Tab-separated table of C-alpha atoms in Angstrom:
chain	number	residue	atom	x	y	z
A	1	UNK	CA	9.806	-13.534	-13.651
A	2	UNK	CA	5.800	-13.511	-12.557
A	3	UNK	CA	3.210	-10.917	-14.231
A	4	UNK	CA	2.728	-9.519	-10.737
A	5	UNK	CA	6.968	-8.979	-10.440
A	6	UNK	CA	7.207	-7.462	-14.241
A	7	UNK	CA	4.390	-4.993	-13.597
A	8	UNK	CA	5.897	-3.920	-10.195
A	9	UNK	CA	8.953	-3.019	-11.599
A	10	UNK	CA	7.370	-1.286	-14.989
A	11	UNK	CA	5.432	0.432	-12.081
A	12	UNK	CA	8.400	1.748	-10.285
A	13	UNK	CA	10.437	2.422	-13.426
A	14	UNK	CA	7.243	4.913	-14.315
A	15	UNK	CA	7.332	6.455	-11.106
A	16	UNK	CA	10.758	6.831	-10.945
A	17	UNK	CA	11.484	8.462	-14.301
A	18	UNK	CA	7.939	10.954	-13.395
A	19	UNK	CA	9.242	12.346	-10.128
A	20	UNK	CA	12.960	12.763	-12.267
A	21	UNK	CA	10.763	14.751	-14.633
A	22	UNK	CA	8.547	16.997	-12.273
A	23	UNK	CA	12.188	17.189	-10.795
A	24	UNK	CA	13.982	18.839	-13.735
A	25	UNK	CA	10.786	20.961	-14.787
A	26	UNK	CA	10.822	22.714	-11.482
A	27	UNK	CA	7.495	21.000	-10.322
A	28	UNK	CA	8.419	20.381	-6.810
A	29	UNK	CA	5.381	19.795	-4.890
A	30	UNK	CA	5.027	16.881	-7.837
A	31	UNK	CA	8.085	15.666	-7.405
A	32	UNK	CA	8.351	15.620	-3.716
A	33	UNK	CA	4.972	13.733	-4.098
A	34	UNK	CA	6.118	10.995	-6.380
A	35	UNK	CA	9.951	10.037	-4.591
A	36	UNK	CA	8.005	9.711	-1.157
A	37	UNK	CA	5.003	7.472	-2.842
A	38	UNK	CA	7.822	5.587	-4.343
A	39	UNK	CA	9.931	5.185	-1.545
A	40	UNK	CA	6.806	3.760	0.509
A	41	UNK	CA	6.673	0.934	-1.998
A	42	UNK	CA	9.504	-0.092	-1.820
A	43	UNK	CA	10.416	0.485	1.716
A	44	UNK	CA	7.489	-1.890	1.971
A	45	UNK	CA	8.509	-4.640	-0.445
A	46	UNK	CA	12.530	-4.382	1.382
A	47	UNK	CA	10.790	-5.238	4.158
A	48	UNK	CA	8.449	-8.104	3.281
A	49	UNK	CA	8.372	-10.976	4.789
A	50	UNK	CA	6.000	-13.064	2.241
A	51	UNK	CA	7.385	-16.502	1.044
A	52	UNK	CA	6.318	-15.472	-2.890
A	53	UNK	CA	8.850	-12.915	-3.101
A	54	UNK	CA	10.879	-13.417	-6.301
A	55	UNK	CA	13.200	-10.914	-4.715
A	56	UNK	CA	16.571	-12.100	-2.678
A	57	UNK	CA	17.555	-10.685	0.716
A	58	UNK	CA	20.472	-8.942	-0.906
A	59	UNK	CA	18.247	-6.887	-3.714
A	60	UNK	CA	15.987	-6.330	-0.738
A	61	UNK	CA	18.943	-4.432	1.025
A	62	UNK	CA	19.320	-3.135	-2.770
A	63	UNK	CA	15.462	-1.799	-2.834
A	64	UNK	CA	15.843	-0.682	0.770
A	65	UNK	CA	18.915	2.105	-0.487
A	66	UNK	CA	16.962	3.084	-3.068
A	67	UNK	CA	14.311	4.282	-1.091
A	68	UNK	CA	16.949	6.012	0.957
A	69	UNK	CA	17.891	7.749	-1.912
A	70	UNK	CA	14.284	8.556	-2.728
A	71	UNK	CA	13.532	10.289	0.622
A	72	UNK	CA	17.088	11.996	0.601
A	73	UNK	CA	16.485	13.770	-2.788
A	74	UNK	CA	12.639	14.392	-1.692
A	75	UNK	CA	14.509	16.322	1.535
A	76	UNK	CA	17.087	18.261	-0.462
A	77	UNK	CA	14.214	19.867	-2.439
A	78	UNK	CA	12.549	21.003	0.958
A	79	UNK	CA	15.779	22.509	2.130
A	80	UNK	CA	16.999	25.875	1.995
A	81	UNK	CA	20.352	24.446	2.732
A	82	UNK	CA	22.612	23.955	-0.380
A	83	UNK	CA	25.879	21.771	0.946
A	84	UNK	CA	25.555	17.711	1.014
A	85	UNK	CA	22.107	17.672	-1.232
A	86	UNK	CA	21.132	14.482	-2.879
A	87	UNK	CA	21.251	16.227	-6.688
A	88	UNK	CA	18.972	14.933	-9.068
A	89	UNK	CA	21.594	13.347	-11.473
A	90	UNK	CA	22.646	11.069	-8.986
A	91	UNK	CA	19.132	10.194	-8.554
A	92	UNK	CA	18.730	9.438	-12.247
A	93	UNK	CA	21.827	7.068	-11.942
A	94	UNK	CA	19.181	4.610	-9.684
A	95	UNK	CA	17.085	3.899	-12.892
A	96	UNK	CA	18.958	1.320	-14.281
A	97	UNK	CA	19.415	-0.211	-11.009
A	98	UNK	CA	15.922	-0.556	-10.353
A	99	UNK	CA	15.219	-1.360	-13.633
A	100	UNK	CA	17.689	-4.583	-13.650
A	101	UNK	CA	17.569	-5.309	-10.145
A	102	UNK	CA	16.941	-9.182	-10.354
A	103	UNK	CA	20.296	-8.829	-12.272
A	104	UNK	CA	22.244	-6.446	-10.633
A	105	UNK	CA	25.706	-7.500	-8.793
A	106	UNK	CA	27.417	-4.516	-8.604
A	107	UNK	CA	27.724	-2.497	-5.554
A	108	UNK	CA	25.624	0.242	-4.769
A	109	UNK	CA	26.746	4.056	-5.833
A	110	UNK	CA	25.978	5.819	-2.589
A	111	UNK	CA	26.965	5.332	1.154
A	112	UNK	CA	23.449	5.110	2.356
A	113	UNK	CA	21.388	2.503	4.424
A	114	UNK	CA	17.470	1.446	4.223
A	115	UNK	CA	15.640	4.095	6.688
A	116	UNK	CA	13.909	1.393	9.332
A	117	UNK	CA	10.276	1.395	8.621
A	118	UNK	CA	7.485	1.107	11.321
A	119	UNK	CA	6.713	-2.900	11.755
A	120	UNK	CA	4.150	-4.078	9.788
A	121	UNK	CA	2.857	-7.669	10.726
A	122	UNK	CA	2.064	-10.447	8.110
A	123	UNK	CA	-1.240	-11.685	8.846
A	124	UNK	CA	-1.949	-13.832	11.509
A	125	UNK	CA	1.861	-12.612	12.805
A	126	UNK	CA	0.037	-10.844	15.777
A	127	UNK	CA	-1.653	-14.362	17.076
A	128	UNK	CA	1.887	-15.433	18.302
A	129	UNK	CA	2.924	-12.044	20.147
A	130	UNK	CA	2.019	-11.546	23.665
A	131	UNK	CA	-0.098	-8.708	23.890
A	132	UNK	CA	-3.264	-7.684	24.586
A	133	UNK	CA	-6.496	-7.817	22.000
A	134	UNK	CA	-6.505	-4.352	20.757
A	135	UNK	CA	-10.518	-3.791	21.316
A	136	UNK	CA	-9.860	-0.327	21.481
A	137	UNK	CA	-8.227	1.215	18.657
A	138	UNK	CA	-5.456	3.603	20.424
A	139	UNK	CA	-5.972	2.233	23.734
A	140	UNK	CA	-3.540	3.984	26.380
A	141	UNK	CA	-1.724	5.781	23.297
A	142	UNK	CA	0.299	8.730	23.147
A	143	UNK	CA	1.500	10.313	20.449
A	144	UNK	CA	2.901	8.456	17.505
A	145	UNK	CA	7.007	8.670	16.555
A	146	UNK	CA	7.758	11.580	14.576
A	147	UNK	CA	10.078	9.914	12.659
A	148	UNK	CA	8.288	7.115	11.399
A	149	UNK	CA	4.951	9.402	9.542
A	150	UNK	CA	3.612	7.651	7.009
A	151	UNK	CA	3.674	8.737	3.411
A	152	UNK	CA	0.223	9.828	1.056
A	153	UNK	CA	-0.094	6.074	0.257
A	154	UNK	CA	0.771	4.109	-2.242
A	155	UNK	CA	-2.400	4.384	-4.913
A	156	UNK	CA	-1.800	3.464	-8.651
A	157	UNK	CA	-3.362	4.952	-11.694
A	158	UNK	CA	-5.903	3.824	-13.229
A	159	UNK	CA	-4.753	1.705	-16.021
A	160	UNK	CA	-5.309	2.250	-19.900
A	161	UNK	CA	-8.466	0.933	-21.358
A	162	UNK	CA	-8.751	-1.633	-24.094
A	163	UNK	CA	-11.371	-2.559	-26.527
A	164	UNK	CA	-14.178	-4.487	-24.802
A	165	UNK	CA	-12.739	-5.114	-21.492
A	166	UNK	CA	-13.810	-3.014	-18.263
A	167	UNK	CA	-12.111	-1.052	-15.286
A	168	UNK	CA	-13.553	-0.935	-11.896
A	169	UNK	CA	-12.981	2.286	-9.942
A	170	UNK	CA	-13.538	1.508	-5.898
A	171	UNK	CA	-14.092	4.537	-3.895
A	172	UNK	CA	-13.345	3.638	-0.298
A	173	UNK	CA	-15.877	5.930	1.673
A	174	UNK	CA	-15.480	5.445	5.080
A	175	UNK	CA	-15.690	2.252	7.113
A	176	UNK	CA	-17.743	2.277	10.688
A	177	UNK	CA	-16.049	0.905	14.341
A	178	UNK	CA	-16.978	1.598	17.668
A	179	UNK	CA	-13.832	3.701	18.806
A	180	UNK	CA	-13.239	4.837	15.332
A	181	UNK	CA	-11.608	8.628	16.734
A	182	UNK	CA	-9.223	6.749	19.142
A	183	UNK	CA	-7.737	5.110	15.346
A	184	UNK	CA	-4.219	6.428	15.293
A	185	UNK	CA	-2.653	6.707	11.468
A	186	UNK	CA	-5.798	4.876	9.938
A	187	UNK	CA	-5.345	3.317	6.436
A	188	UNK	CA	-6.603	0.568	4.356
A	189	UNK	CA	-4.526	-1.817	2.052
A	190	UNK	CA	-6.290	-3.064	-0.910
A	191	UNK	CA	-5.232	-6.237	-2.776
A	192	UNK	CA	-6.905	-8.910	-4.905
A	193	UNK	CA	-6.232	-12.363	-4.367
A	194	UNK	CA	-7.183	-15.746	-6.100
A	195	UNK	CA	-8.859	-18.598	-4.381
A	196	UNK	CA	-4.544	-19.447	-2.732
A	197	UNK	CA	-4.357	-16.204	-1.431
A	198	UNK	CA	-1.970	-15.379	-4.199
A	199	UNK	CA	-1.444	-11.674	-5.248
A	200	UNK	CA	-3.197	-10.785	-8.942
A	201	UNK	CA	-2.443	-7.417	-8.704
A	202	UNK	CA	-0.249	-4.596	-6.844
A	203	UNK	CA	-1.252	-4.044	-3.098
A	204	UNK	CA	-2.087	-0.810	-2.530
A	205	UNK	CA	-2.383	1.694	0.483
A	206	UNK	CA	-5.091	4.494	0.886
A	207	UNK	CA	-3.203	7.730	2.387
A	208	UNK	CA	-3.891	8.530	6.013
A	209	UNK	CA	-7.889	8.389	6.925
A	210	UNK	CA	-8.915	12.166	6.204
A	211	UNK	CA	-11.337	12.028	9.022
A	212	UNK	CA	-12.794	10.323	11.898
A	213	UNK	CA	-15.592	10.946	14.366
A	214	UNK	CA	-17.421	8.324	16.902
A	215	UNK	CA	-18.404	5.473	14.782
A	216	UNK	CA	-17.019	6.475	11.531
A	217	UNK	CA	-13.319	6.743	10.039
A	218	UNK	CA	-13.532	8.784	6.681
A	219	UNK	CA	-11.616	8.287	3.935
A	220	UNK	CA	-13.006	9.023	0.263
A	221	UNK	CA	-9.814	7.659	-1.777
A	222	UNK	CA	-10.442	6.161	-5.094
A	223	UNK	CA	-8.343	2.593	-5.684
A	224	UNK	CA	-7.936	1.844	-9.722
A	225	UNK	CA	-8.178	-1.585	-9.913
A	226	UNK	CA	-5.013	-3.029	-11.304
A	227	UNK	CA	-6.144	-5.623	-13.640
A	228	UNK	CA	-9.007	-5.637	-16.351
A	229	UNK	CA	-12.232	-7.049	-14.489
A	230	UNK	CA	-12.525	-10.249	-16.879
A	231	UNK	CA	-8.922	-10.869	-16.539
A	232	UNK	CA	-9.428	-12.193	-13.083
A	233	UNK	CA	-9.448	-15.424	-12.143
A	234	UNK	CA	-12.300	-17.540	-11.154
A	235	UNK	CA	-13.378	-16.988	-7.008
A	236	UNK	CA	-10.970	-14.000	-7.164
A	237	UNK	CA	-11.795	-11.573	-4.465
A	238	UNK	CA	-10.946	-8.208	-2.812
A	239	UNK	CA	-9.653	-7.337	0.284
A	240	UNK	CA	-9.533	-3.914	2.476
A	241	UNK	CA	-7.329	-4.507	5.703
A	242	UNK	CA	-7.994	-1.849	8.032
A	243	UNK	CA	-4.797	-0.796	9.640
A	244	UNK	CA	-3.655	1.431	12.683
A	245	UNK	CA	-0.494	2.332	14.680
A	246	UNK	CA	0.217	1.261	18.077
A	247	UNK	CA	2.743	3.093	19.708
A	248	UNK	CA	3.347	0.890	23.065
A	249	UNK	CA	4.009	-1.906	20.301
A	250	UNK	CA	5.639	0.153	17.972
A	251	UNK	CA	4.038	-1.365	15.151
A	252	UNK	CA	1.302	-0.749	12.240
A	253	UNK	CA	-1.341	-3.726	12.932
A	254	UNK	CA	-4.355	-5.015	11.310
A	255	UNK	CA	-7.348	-4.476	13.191
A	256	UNK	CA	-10.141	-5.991	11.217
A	257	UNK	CA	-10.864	-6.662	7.089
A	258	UNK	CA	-13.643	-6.923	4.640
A	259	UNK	CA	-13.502	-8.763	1.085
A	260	UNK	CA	-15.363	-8.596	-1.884
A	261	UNK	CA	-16.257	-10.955	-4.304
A	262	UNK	CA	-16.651	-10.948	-8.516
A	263	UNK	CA	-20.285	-11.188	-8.178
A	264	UNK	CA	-20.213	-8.146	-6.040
A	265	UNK	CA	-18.680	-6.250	-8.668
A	266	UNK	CA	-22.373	-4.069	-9.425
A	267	UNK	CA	-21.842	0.031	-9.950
A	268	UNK	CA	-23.520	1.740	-7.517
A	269	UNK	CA	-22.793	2.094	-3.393
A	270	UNK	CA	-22.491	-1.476	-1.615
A	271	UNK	CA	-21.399	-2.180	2.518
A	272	UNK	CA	-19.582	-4.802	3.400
A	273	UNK	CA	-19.097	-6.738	6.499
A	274	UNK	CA	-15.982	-6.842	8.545
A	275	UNK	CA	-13.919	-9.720	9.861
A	276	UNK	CA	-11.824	-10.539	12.771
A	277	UNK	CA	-8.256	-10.394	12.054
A	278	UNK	CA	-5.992	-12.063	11.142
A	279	UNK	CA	-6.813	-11.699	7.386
A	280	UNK	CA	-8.412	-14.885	6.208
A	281	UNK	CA	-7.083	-14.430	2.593
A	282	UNK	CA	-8.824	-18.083	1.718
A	283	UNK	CA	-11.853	-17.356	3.003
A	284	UNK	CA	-11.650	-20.353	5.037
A	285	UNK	CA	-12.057	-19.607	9.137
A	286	UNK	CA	-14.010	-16.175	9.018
A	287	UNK	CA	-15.498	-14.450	11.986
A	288	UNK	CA	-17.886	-11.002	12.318
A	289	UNK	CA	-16.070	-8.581	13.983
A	290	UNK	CA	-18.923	-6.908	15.738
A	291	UNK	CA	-22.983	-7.599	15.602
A	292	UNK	CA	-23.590	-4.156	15.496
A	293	UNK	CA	-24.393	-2.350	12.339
A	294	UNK	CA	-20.856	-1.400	11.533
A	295	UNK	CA	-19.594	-1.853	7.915
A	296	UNK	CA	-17.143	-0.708	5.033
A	297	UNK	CA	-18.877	1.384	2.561
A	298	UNK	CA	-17.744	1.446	-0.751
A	299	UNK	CA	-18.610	2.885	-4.329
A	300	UNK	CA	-18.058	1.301	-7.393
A	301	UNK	CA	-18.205	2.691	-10.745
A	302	UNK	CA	-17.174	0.488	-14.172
A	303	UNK	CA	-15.517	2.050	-16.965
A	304	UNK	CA	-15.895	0.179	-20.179
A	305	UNK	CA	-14.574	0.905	-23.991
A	306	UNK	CA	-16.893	-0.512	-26.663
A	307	UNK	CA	-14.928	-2.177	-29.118
């Protein structure tokens, strides 16, 4: 099992048994809050499509129910009705399940199905559909599917200091585009890749932009880096993939990213420039998305414990 797969599931096991508790202490809203962040995860890893996966079709399906369950329990504690609810013991029965999953053979405790997630392409995915260049964001779009709202995100906490090594805290400000108000569902997924491409951390997802205007999508989300800064690997970078819903397509595409690198890592505000998609994770082919002043603007802050 990889460092990125152990701390996934150490990650879900957390959130899992933290929604169970705001659960049985009456703290709804917190609970709600937690299943649904949860859920998103792993709706989003049952439906990967990357090669590095260490995780078989079948404990995809696996991952896919759980989130099922996830949602169902978050619903029964926003109903008034009482019949049928997803109760919060059975929900507790899904921790060693998730906890083992790499393992587990058994078949699943509950009748239930993965809930279909809006399409989200792998990078360069889009290249081989036919459809046209998105140069506006929400070109000719109505209305997104009810059904298919996204989640708050899928941020992590930030994680717990150690002697002599430092944290980075990224605040994600707001990002500028020429049709930035037509954006429908704006978000940004953060990762950090090495030199391959390769994963060094969780991906994360910023909620839902909390504004846009002309030129300017708003967003003002803090991202915890998940790794200690001198734990990364040489010509490590990171990446912010803008993303938007298209409803003729039906899918959540990438319209344009921005990366930065270790020697960028400086406290204080910094912009970065934007790229055409599809994400150049290698840093190989990379091409300005605009010659206009648009960029992502960001604020770092370090957090370091003397030894």
């Amino acid at each position: 099992m990889s460092e990125v797969t152990r701390s996934l599931l150490q990650c879900w096991g957390t959130s899992l048994r933290r929604g169970a508790d705001f659960d049985s202490w009456g703290q709804l809203v917190e609970a709600i809050d937690e299943y649904q962040i949860l859920a998103r995860h792993l709706q989003k890893e049952a439906q990967a499509q990357h090669n590095n996966s260490e995780f078989t079709e079948e404990q995809k399906k696996t991952i896919g129910k759980i989130a099922t369950c996830l949602e169902l329990r978050s619903a029964a504690l926003q109903s008034t009705q009482s019949q049928e609810e997803f109760k919060l013991e059975d929900l507790k029965k899904l921790e060693p399940i998730l906890k083992n999953i790499l393992t587990y053979n058994k078949e699943f405790p509950f009748d239930v199905q993965p809930i279909p997630l809006r399409r989200i392409l792998a990078p360069g995915e889009e290249e081989n559909l036919e459809f046209e260049e998105d140069e506006e964001c929400g070109a000719g779009a109505g209305p997104p599917d009810s059904f298919s709202a996204r989640v708050p995100g899928t941020l992590l906490p930030r994680l717990p200091s150690e002697p002599g090594m430092t944290l980075l805290t990224i605040r994600i400000e707001k990002i500028g585009l020429k049709d930035a108000g037509q954006c429908i569902d704006p978000y940004i997924t953060v990762s950090v890749k090495d030199l391959n491409g390769i994963d060094l951390t969780l991906v994360q997802d910023t909620p839902v932009a909390s504004r846009e205007e002309d030129t300017y999508v708003h967003f003002n989300v803090d991202i915890e880096l998940q790794k200690h800064v001198e734990k990364l690997t040489k010509g490590a970078a990171i990446f912010f993939e803008f993303k938007h819903y298209k409803p003729k397509k039906r899918f959540t595409s990438t319209k344009c990213f921005a990366f930065m690198e270790m020697d960028e890592i400086i406290p204080g505000p910094i912009v970065i420039e934007l790229y055409k998609k599809p994400t150049d994770f290698k840093r190989k082919k990379l091409q300005l998305l605009t010659k206009k002043p648009l960029y992502l603007h960001l604020h770092q802050t370090l957090h370091k414990e003397l030894s």
